[in-house]
Amino acid sequence: MRPPIVRTLAQALVLGAAAAVLPLASPAPAAADSVVIGGRPVRVADSPWTVALASRDRFGGTRSGQFCGGVVIARSTVLTAAHCMREEVLGVPLGRVRDLKVISGRDDLATNTGNEISVRRVRINPEYDAYTNAGDFAVLTLSEALPEAYTIRTAGAGDAAYEPGTGAAVYGWGDTTGGGDYARTLHAADVTVLADKVCEEAYPGSADGTYTSASMVCAGELKGGRDACQGDSGGPLVAQGRLIGLVSWGDGCGQAGSPGVYTRISDVVRVMSRYA
Ligand code: 4AZ
């Protein structure tokens, strides 16, 4: 099995790149039932904390340079996945990406609506383990503050929203079929928080990663069908109005027996308070 990083949208682009910038290629779609897989179009105005991470220099302008998702947790603070900041994703070391932007308020990536904000600082979780995928988050500081109304509350340890069976939604501009069909507009899929045991059994340890309940949350559908996918990484998993996860990894998209794995936000809160 390939390491998870190979399955990110960004990596697919970099691997397929003859030049630094290229349009999104669309290989033949996989089974259409695996469809944000199983999702529906939503308005970013109804989930304004959902933002796109973008670099036109690295990923071209067709979809505003979008390559990952992010979440606004404070007026100048966005969370994303640590793996989105890796050279394997960006094609060059992070320090050489001069036009890293957070895009808020833009439903359709082919338009110029909303705001593009420069990223002033990137802090990658010092406890991030690229081999197991544990602690997969990074904290971005924006050069301008967003409105308070764009922020979402984070769920701390013991929050009821983590209870298995809780309904949740995942948001992103990623692949909607598992076949490289990247969305132009924001989508959301309704998923269920699953017991840690489900992911511990699905992901006991492989090149994909190792499920670790301390820093990860398991969510999806036992039958498959609704899930996050390539290009959604770093985006929000929301339950009961609170942020509980960030799209992180999984084996494929929307397949029965292979739920989505998310960065556990209560662990993000713990680590952030430690390093603040
Ligand atoms: C990825 O490659 C990815 N089905 C994101 C989420 C999931 C799988 C892969 C979960 O970015």
mmCIF file of C-alpha atoms and ligand atoms in Angstrom:
data_model
loop_
_atom_site.group_PDB
_atom_site.id
_atom_site.type_symbol
_atom_site.label_atom_id
_atom_site.label_comp_id
_atom_site.label_asym_id
_atom_site.label_seq_id
_atom_site.Cartn_x
_atom_site.Cartn_y
_atom_site.Cartn_z
ATOM 1 C CA MET A 1 0.000 0.000 0.000
ATOM 2 C CA ARG A 2 1.160 3.499 -0.729
ATOM 3 C CA PRO A 3 1.736 5.962 2.077
ATOM 4 C CA PRO A 4 -1.248 8.242 2.636
ATOM 5 C CA ILE A 5 0.565 11.271 1.406
ATOM 6 C CA VAL A 6 0.622 9.826 -2.084
ATOM 7 C CA ARG A 7 -3.139 9.946 -2.141
ATOM 8 C CA THR A 8 -3.510 13.645 -1.478
ATOM 9 C CA LEU A 9 -4.773 15.850 -4.240
ATOM 10 C CA ALA A 10 -1.621 17.881 -4.051
ATOM 11 C CA GLN A 11 0.615 14.864 -4.410
ATOM 12 C CA ALA A 12 -1.381 13.571 -7.342
ATOM 13 C CA LEU A 13 -0.802 16.926 -8.981
ATOM 14 C CA VAL A 14 2.878 16.996 -8.164
ATOM 15 C CA LEU A 15 3.406 13.427 -9.322
ATOM 16 C CA GLY A 16 1.597 14.116 -12.542
ATOM 17 C CA ALA A 17 3.341 17.395 -13.131
ATOM 18 C CA ALA A 18 5.505 17.930 -16.145
ATOM 19 C CA ALA A 19 5.689 21.582 -15.161
ATOM 20 C CA ALA A 20 5.261 23.290 -11.801
ATOM 21 C CA VAL A 21 1.702 24.258 -12.620
ATOM 22 C CA LEU A 22 -0.860 22.064 -14.272
ATOM 23 C CA PRO A 23 -4.608 21.787 -14.564
ATOM 24 C CA LEU A 24 -6.428 19.088 -12.632
ATOM 25 C CA ALA A 25 -6.297 15.847 -14.505
ATOM 26 C CA SER A 26 -9.361 13.611 -14.331
ATOM 27 C CA PRO A 27 -8.627 9.917 -14.579
ATOM 28 C CA ALA A 28 -11.549 7.578 -15.152
ATOM 29 C CA PRO A 29 -13.943 7.849 -12.189
ATOM 30 C CA ALA A 30 -14.217 4.949 -9.780
ATOM 31 C CA ALA A 31 -17.588 3.534 -8.760
ATOM 32 C CA ALA A 32 -20.034 6.422 -8.666
ATOM 33 C CA ASP A 33 -21.562 5.248 -5.380
ATOM 34 C CA SER A 34 -18.392 6.118 -3.510
ATOM 35 C CA VAL A 35 -18.941 9.727 -3.582
ATOM 36 C CA VAL A 36 -16.625 14.739 -0.183
ATOM 37 C CA ILE A 37 -18.072 11.302 -1.511
ATOM 38 C CA GLY A 38 -21.801 10.912 -0.933
ATOM 39 C CA GLY A 39 -22.069 14.627 -0.329
ATOM 40 C CA ARG A 40 -24.249 17.522 -1.357
ATOM 41 C CA PRO A 41 -23.425 21.043 -2.497
ATOM 42 C CA VAL A 42 -23.559 23.535 0.399
ATOM 43 C CA ARG A 43 -23.121 27.286 0.723
ATOM 44 C CA VAL A 44 -19.960 28.498 2.381
ATOM 45 C CA ALA A 45 -22.063 31.272 3.971
ATOM 46 C CA ASP A 46 -23.715 28.540 6.079
ATOM 47 C CA SER A 47 -20.323 27.157 7.185
ATOM 48 C CA PRO A 48 -18.065 30.250 6.967
ATOM 49 C CA TRP A 49 -15.386 28.578 9.116
ATOM 50 C CA THR A 50 -14.637 26.273 6.154
ATOM 51 C CA VAL A 51 -11.741 27.699 4.149
ATOM 52 C CA ALA A 52 -9.604 26.569 1.240
ATOM 53 C CA LEU A 53 -5.806 26.456 1.342
ATOM 54 C CA ALA A 54 -4.344 27.565 -1.926
ATOM 55 C CA SER A 55 -1.201 28.305 -3.884
ATOM 56 C CA ARG A 56 -1.613 29.291 -7.502
ATOM 57 C CA ASP A 57 2.153 29.048 -7.996
ATOM 58 C CA ARG A 58 2.098 25.387 -7.010
ATOM 59 C CA PHE A 59 -1.314 24.216 -8.208
ATOM 60 C CA GLY A 60 -2.441 26.548 -10.963
ATOM 61 C CA GLY A 61 -5.294 29.004 -11.057
ATOM 62 C CA THR A 62 -8.176 26.966 -12.438
ATOM 63 C CA ARG A 63 -9.541 26.176 -8.975
ATOM 64 C CA SER A 64 -7.919 29.172 -7.222
ATOM 65 C CA GLY A 65 -4.888 26.979 -6.468
ATOM 66 C CA GLN A 66 -6.862 24.964 -3.858
ATOM 67 C CA PHE A 67 -5.026 21.904 -2.506
ATOM 68 C CA CYS A 68 -6.343 21.355 1.042
ATOM 69 C CA GLY A 69 -9.037 22.531 3.421
ATOM 70 C CA GLY A 70 -8.850 24.437 6.682
ATOM 71 C CA VAL A 71 -10.993 25.669 9.564
ATOM 72 C CA VAL A 72 -11.193 29.112 11.195
ATOM 73 C CA ILE A 73 -11.028 28.654 14.997
ATOM 74 C CA ALA A 74 -10.179 32.246 15.904
ATOM 75 C CA ARG A 75 -10.268 35.471 13.900
ATOM 76 C CA SER A 76 -6.655 35.087 12.754
ATOM 77 C CA THR A 77 -6.175 31.356 13.331
ATOM 78 C CA VAL A 78 -6.834 28.528 10.886
ATOM 79 C CA LEU A 79 -6.259 24.840 11.511
ATOM 80 C CA THR A 80 -5.286 22.473 8.726
ATOM 81 C CA ALA A 81 -3.596 19.084 8.431
ATOM 82 C CA ALA A 82 0.167 18.958 9.067
ATOM 83 C CA HIS A 83 0.541 16.706 6.044
ATOM 84 C CA CYS A 84 -0.785 19.523 3.819
ATOM 85 C CA MET A 85 2.407 21.456 4.635
ATOM 86 C CA ARG A 86 4.804 18.676 3.626
ATOM 87 C CA GLU A 87 7.176 18.882 0.696
ATOM 88 C CA GLU A 88 5.606 15.670 -0.647
ATOM 89 C CA VAL A 89 2.372 17.621 -1.005
ATOM 90 C CA LEU A 90 3.681 21.044 -2.011
ATOM 91 C CA GLY A 91 6.390 19.794 -4.345
ATOM 92 C CA VAL A 92 8.884 22.163 -2.709
ATOM 93 C CA PRO A 93 9.707 22.883 0.924
ATOM 94 C CA LEU A 94 7.034 25.008 2.608
ATOM 95 C CA GLY A 95 9.459 27.922 2.913
ATOM 96 C CA ARG A 96 9.572 28.173 -0.857
ATOM 97 C CA VAL A 97 5.805 28.565 -1.250
ATOM 98 C CA ARG A 98 5.519 32.349 -1.448
ATOM 99 C CA ASP A 99 1.818 32.616 -2.192
ATOM 100 C CA LEU A 100 0.185 30.386 0.430
ATOM 101 C CA LYS A 101 -3.339 31.736 0.904
ATOM 102 C CA VAL A 102 -6.430 31.029 2.937
ATOM 103 C CA ILE A 103 -9.577 31.578 0.897
ATOM 104 C CA SER A 104 -12.764 32.343 2.812
ATOM 105 C CA GLY A 105 -16.265 32.971 1.543
ATOM 106 C CA ARG A 106 -15.717 31.471 -1.904
ATOM 107 C CA ASP A 107 -18.238 28.790 -2.914
ATOM 108 C CA ASP A 108 -16.988 28.318 -6.443
ATOM 109 C CA LEU A 109 -13.214 28.076 -6.789
ATOM 110 C CA ALA A 110 -13.443 29.231 -10.398
ATOM 111 C CA THR A 111 -14.596 32.676 -9.184
ATOM 112 C CA ASN A 112 -13.018 35.534 -7.253
ATOM 113 C CA THR A 113 -15.692 35.923 -4.592
ATOM 114 C CA GLY A 114 -14.857 36.091 -0.907
ATOM 115 C CA ASN A 115 -11.389 36.868 0.421
ATOM 116 C CA GLU A 116 -7.880 35.612 -0.121
ATOM 117 C CA ILE A 117 -5.747 36.174 2.938
ATOM 118 C CA SER A 118 -1.989 35.703 3.201
ATOM 119 C CA VAL A 119 -0.620 33.320 5.782
ATOM 120 C CA ARG A 120 1.783 35.085 8.130
ATOM 121 C CA ARG A 121 2.971 32.070 10.080
ATOM 122 C CA VAL A 122 2.741 28.285 9.879
ATOM 123 C CA ARG A 123 3.291 26.153 12.955
ATOM 124 C CA ILE A 124 3.372 22.409 12.409
ATOM 125 C CA ASN A 125 2.478 20.295 15.426
ATOM 126 C CA PRO A 126 5.851 19.379 16.948
ATOM 127 C CA GLU A 127 4.285 16.032 17.956
ATOM 128 C CA TYR A 128 3.161 15.205 14.376
ATOM 129 C CA ASP A 129 4.272 11.735 13.296
ATOM 130 C CA ALA A 130 4.278 11.428 9.509
ATOM 131 C CA TYR A 131 4.617 7.649 9.746
ATOM 132 C CA THR A 132 1.575 6.870 11.916
ATOM 133 C CA ASN A 133 -0.230 10.142 10.996
ATOM 134 C CA ALA A 134 -0.652 10.928 14.711
ATOM 135 C CA GLY A 135 -1.128 14.610 15.528
ATOM 136 C CA ASP A 136 -1.863 15.631 11.943
ATOM 137 C CA PHE A 137 -2.447 19.357 12.343
ATOM 138 C CA ALA A 138 -0.816 22.704 11.671
ATOM 139 C CA VAL A 139 -1.787 26.166 12.900
ATOM 140 C CA LEU A 140 -1.831 29.026 10.407
ATOM 141 C CA THR A 141 -1.775 32.657 11.493
ATOM 142 C CA LEU A 142 -3.475 34.998 9.045
ATOM 143 C CA SER A 143 -2.198 38.427 8.047
ATOM 144 C CA GLU A 144 -5.715 39.865 8.513
ATOM 145 C CA ALA A 145 -8.472 38.932 10.944
ATOM 146 C CA LEU A 146 -11.717 37.417 9.724
ATOM 147 C CA PRO A 147 -15.066 38.324 11.291
ATOM 148 C CA GLU A 148 -15.789 36.645 14.627
ATOM 149 C CA ALA A 149 -18.873 35.075 13.027
ATOM 150 C CA TYR A 150 -16.573 32.992 10.784
ATOM 151 C CA THR A 151 -15.094 31.098 13.730
ATOM 152 C CA ILE A 152 -16.272 27.723 15.017
ATOM 153 C CA ARG A 153 -15.984 26.475 18.553
ATOM 154 C CA THR A 154 -13.646 23.544 19.172
ATOM 155 C CA ALA A 155 -14.725 20.446 21.097
ATOM 156 C CA GLY A 156 -12.588 19.679 24.139
ATOM 157 C CA ALA A 157 -11.877 16.317 25.747
ATOM 158 C CA GLY A 158 -15.008 14.569 26.978
ATOM 159 C CA ASP A 159 -17.329 16.562 24.703
ATOM 160 C CA ALA A 160 -20.504 14.588 23.998
ATOM 161 C CA ALA A 161 -20.031 15.200 20.266
ATOM 162 C CA TYR A 162 -17.325 12.491 20.230
ATOM 163 C CA GLU A 163 -19.764 9.791 21.297
ATOM 164 C CA PRO A 164 -20.104 7.008 18.727
ATOM 165 C CA GLY A 165 -23.342 7.322 16.793
ATOM 166 C CA THR A 166 -23.269 11.122 16.794
ATOM 167 C CA GLY A 167 -24.188 12.654 13.451
ATOM 168 C CA ALA A 168 -21.468 14.817 11.910
ATOM 169 C CA ALA A 169 -20.706 16.568 8.645
ATOM 170 C CA VAL A 170 -17.449 16.878 6.714
ATOM 171 C CA TYR A 171 -16.817 19.784 4.338
ATOM 172 C CA GLY A 172 -14.497 20.242 1.401
ATOM 173 C CA TRP A 173 -13.693 20.957 -2.240
ATOM 174 C CA GLY A 174 -12.070 17.554 -2.716
ATOM 175 C CA ASP A 175 -12.673 14.561 -4.930
ATOM 176 C CA THR A 176 -16.380 13.689 -5.154
ATOM 177 C CA THR A 177 -16.056 10.249 -6.751
ATOM 178 C CA GLY A 178 -12.689 8.807 -5.728
ATOM 179 C CA GLY A 179 -11.740 9.110 -9.380
ATOM 180 C CA GLY A 180 -10.090 12.521 -9.412
ATOM 181 C CA ASP A 181 -13.224 14.619 -9.879
ATOM 182 C CA TYR A 182 -12.329 17.627 -7.772
ATOM 183 C CA ALA A 183 -15.256 19.810 -6.821
ATOM 184 C CA ARG A 184 -15.480 23.411 -7.982
ATOM 185 C CA THR A 185 -17.978 24.233 -5.240
ATOM 186 C CA LEU A 186 -18.040 23.360 -1.563
ATOM 187 C CA HIS A 187 -19.605 20.011 -0.648
ATOM 188 C CA ALA A 188 -20.584 18.398 2.642
ATOM 189 C CA ALA A 189 -21.272 14.785 3.528
ATOM 190 C CA ASP A 190 -23.163 13.521 6.554
ATOM 191 C CA VAL A 191 -21.191 10.892 8.410
ATOM 192 C CA THR A 192 -21.418 9.183 11.798
ATOM 193 C CA VAL A 193 -18.854 9.251 14.577
ATOM 194 C CA LEU A 194 -17.706 5.638 14.899
ATOM 195 C CA ALA A 195 -16.259 3.810 17.899
ATOM 196 C CA ASP A 196 -12.455 3.882 18.127
ATOM 197 C CA LYS A 197 -12.568 0.089 17.922
ATOM 198 C CA VAL A 198 -13.879 0.266 14.348
ATOM 199 C CA CYS A 199 -10.817 2.206 13.178
ATOM 200 C CA GLU A 200 -8.430 0.297 15.444
ATOM 201 C CA GLU A 201 -9.519 -2.856 13.628
ATOM 202 C CA ALA A 202 -9.497 -1.250 10.182
ATOM 203 C CA TYR A 203 -6.108 0.429 10.686
ATOM 204 C CA PRO A 204 -3.977 -1.637 13.103
ATOM 205 C CA GLY A 205 -0.819 -0.331 11.433
ATOM 206 C CA SER A 206 0.320 -0.228 7.822
ATOM 207 C CA ALA A 207 2.020 2.148 5.410
ATOM 208 C CA ASP A 208 -1.277 4.097 5.465
ATOM 209 C CA GLY A 209 -0.926 4.885 9.161
ATOM 210 C CA THR A 210 -1.927 3.536 12.547
ATOM 211 C CA TYR A 211 -5.194 4.501 14.219
ATOM 212 C CA THR A 212 -4.462 6.033 17.612
ATOM 213 C CA SER A 213 -7.528 7.137 19.552
ATOM 214 C CA ALA A 214 -5.608 9.731 21.581
ATOM 215 C CA SER A 215 -5.089 11.936 18.538
ATOM 216 C CA MET A 216 -7.574 10.607 15.969
ATOM 217 C CA VAL A 217 -11.338 10.298 15.502
ATOM 218 C CA CYS A 218 -13.026 7.646 13.379
ATOM 219 C CA ALA A 219 -16.038 8.651 11.264
ATOM 220 C CA GLY A 220 -17.922 7.511 8.207
ATOM 221 C CA GLU A 221 -20.543 4.923 7.418
ATOM 222 C CA LEU A 222 -20.125 1.211 8.115
ATOM 223 C CA LYS A 223 -21.566 0.522 4.668
ATOM 224 C CA GLY A 224 -19.321 3.114 3.085
ATOM 225 C CA GLY A 225 -20.611 5.685 0.619
ATOM 226 C CA ARG A 226 -20.141 8.929 2.528
ATOM 227 C CA ASP A 227 -16.632 10.100 3.293
ATOM 228 C CA ALA A 228 -13.910 12.688 2.811
ATOM 229 C CA CYS A 229 -11.449 12.194 -0.020
ATOM 230 C CA GLN A 230 -8.357 13.623 -1.696
ATOM 231 C CA GLY A 231 -8.315 17.409 -1.543
ATOM 232 C CA ASP A 232 -10.482 17.536 1.593
ATOM 233 C CA SER A 233 -7.512 17.122 3.953
ATOM 234 C CA GLY A 234 -7.353 19.693 6.735
ATOM 235 C CA GLY A 235 -11.043 20.539 6.402
ATOM 236 C CA PRO A 236 -13.644 20.388 9.188
ATOM 237 C CA LEU A 237 -15.608 17.546 10.744
ATOM 238 C CA VAL A 238 -18.433 19.181 12.699
ATOM 239 C CA ALA A 239 -20.881 17.674 15.186
ATOM 240 C CA GLN A 240 -23.413 19.408 17.408
ATOM 241 C CA GLY A 241 -22.147 22.755 16.127
ATOM 242 C CA ARG A 242 -18.607 22.150 17.293
ATOM 243 C CA LEU A 243 -15.401 21.247 15.458
ATOM 244 C CA ILE A 244 -14.441 17.680 16.385
ATOM 245 C CA GLY A 245 -12.002 16.715 13.615
ATOM 246 C CA LEU A 246 -9.850 17.634 10.639
ATOM 247 C CA VAL A 247 -9.798 15.444 7.531
ATOM 248 C CA SER A 248 -6.584 13.434 7.826
ATOM 249 C CA TRP A 249 -6.373 10.012 6.167
ATOM 250 C CA GLY A 250 -7.954 6.666 5.378
ATOM 251 C CA ASP A 251 -7.738 3.794 2.944
ATOM 252 C CA GLY A 252 -9.447 5.049 -0.191
ATOM 253 C CA CYS A 253 -12.711 6.969 -0.043
ATOM 254 C CA GLY A 254 -16.181 5.808 0.912
ATOM 255 C CA GLN A 255 -15.368 2.130 0.951
ATOM 256 C CA ALA A 256 -17.143 -0.206 3.367
ATOM 257 C CA GLY A 257 -14.791 -1.222 6.168
ATOM 258 C CA SER A 258 -12.422 1.728 5.618
ATOM 259 C CA PRO A 259 -13.787 4.726 7.549
ATOM 260 C CA GLY A 260 -12.312 8.184 7.412
ATOM 261 C CA VAL A 261 -9.712 9.094 10.019
ATOM 262 C CA TYR A 262 -9.742 12.627 11.425
ATOM 263 C CA THR A 263 -7.378 14.570 13.659
ATOM 264 C CA ARG A 264 -9.015 14.716 17.113
ATOM 265 C CA ILE A 265 -9.619 18.372 17.966
ATOM 266 C CA SER A 266 -9.496 17.893 21.731
ATOM 267 C CA ASP A 267 -5.907 16.724 21.242
ATOM 268 C CA VAL A 268 -5.199 19.778 19.067
ATOM 269 C CA VAL A 269 -6.497 21.985 21.881
ATOM 270 C CA ARG A 270 -4.300 20.136 24.376
ATOM 271 C CA VAL A 271 -1.154 20.467 22.264
ATOM 272 C CA MET A 272 -1.868 24.129 21.391
ATOM 273 C CA SER A 273 -2.231 25.054 25.048
ATOM 274 C CA ARG A 274 1.056 23.291 25.787
ATOM 275 C CA TYR A 275 3.010 25.174 23.151
ATOM 276 C CA ALA A 276 1.184 28.496 23.372
HETATM 277 C C1 4AZ B 1 -6.306 12.131 1.185
HETATM 278 O O1 4AZ B 1 -5.586 11.472 0.466
HETATM 279 C C2 4AZ B 1 -7.410 11.467 1.898
HETATM 280 N N1 4AZ B 1 -11.364 8.781 3.088
HETATM 281 C C3 4AZ B 1 -8.241 12.193 2.710
HETATM 282 C C4 4AZ B 1 -9.267 11.562 3.368
HETATM 283 C C5 4AZ B 1 -9.445 10.214 3.220
HETATM 284 C C6 4AZ B 1 -8.613 9.479 2.416
HETATM 285 C C7 4AZ B 1 -7.589 10.104 1.753
HETATM 286 C C8 4AZ B 1 -10.564 9.552 3.948
HETATM 287 O O2 4AZ B 1 -6.131 13.330 1.309
#
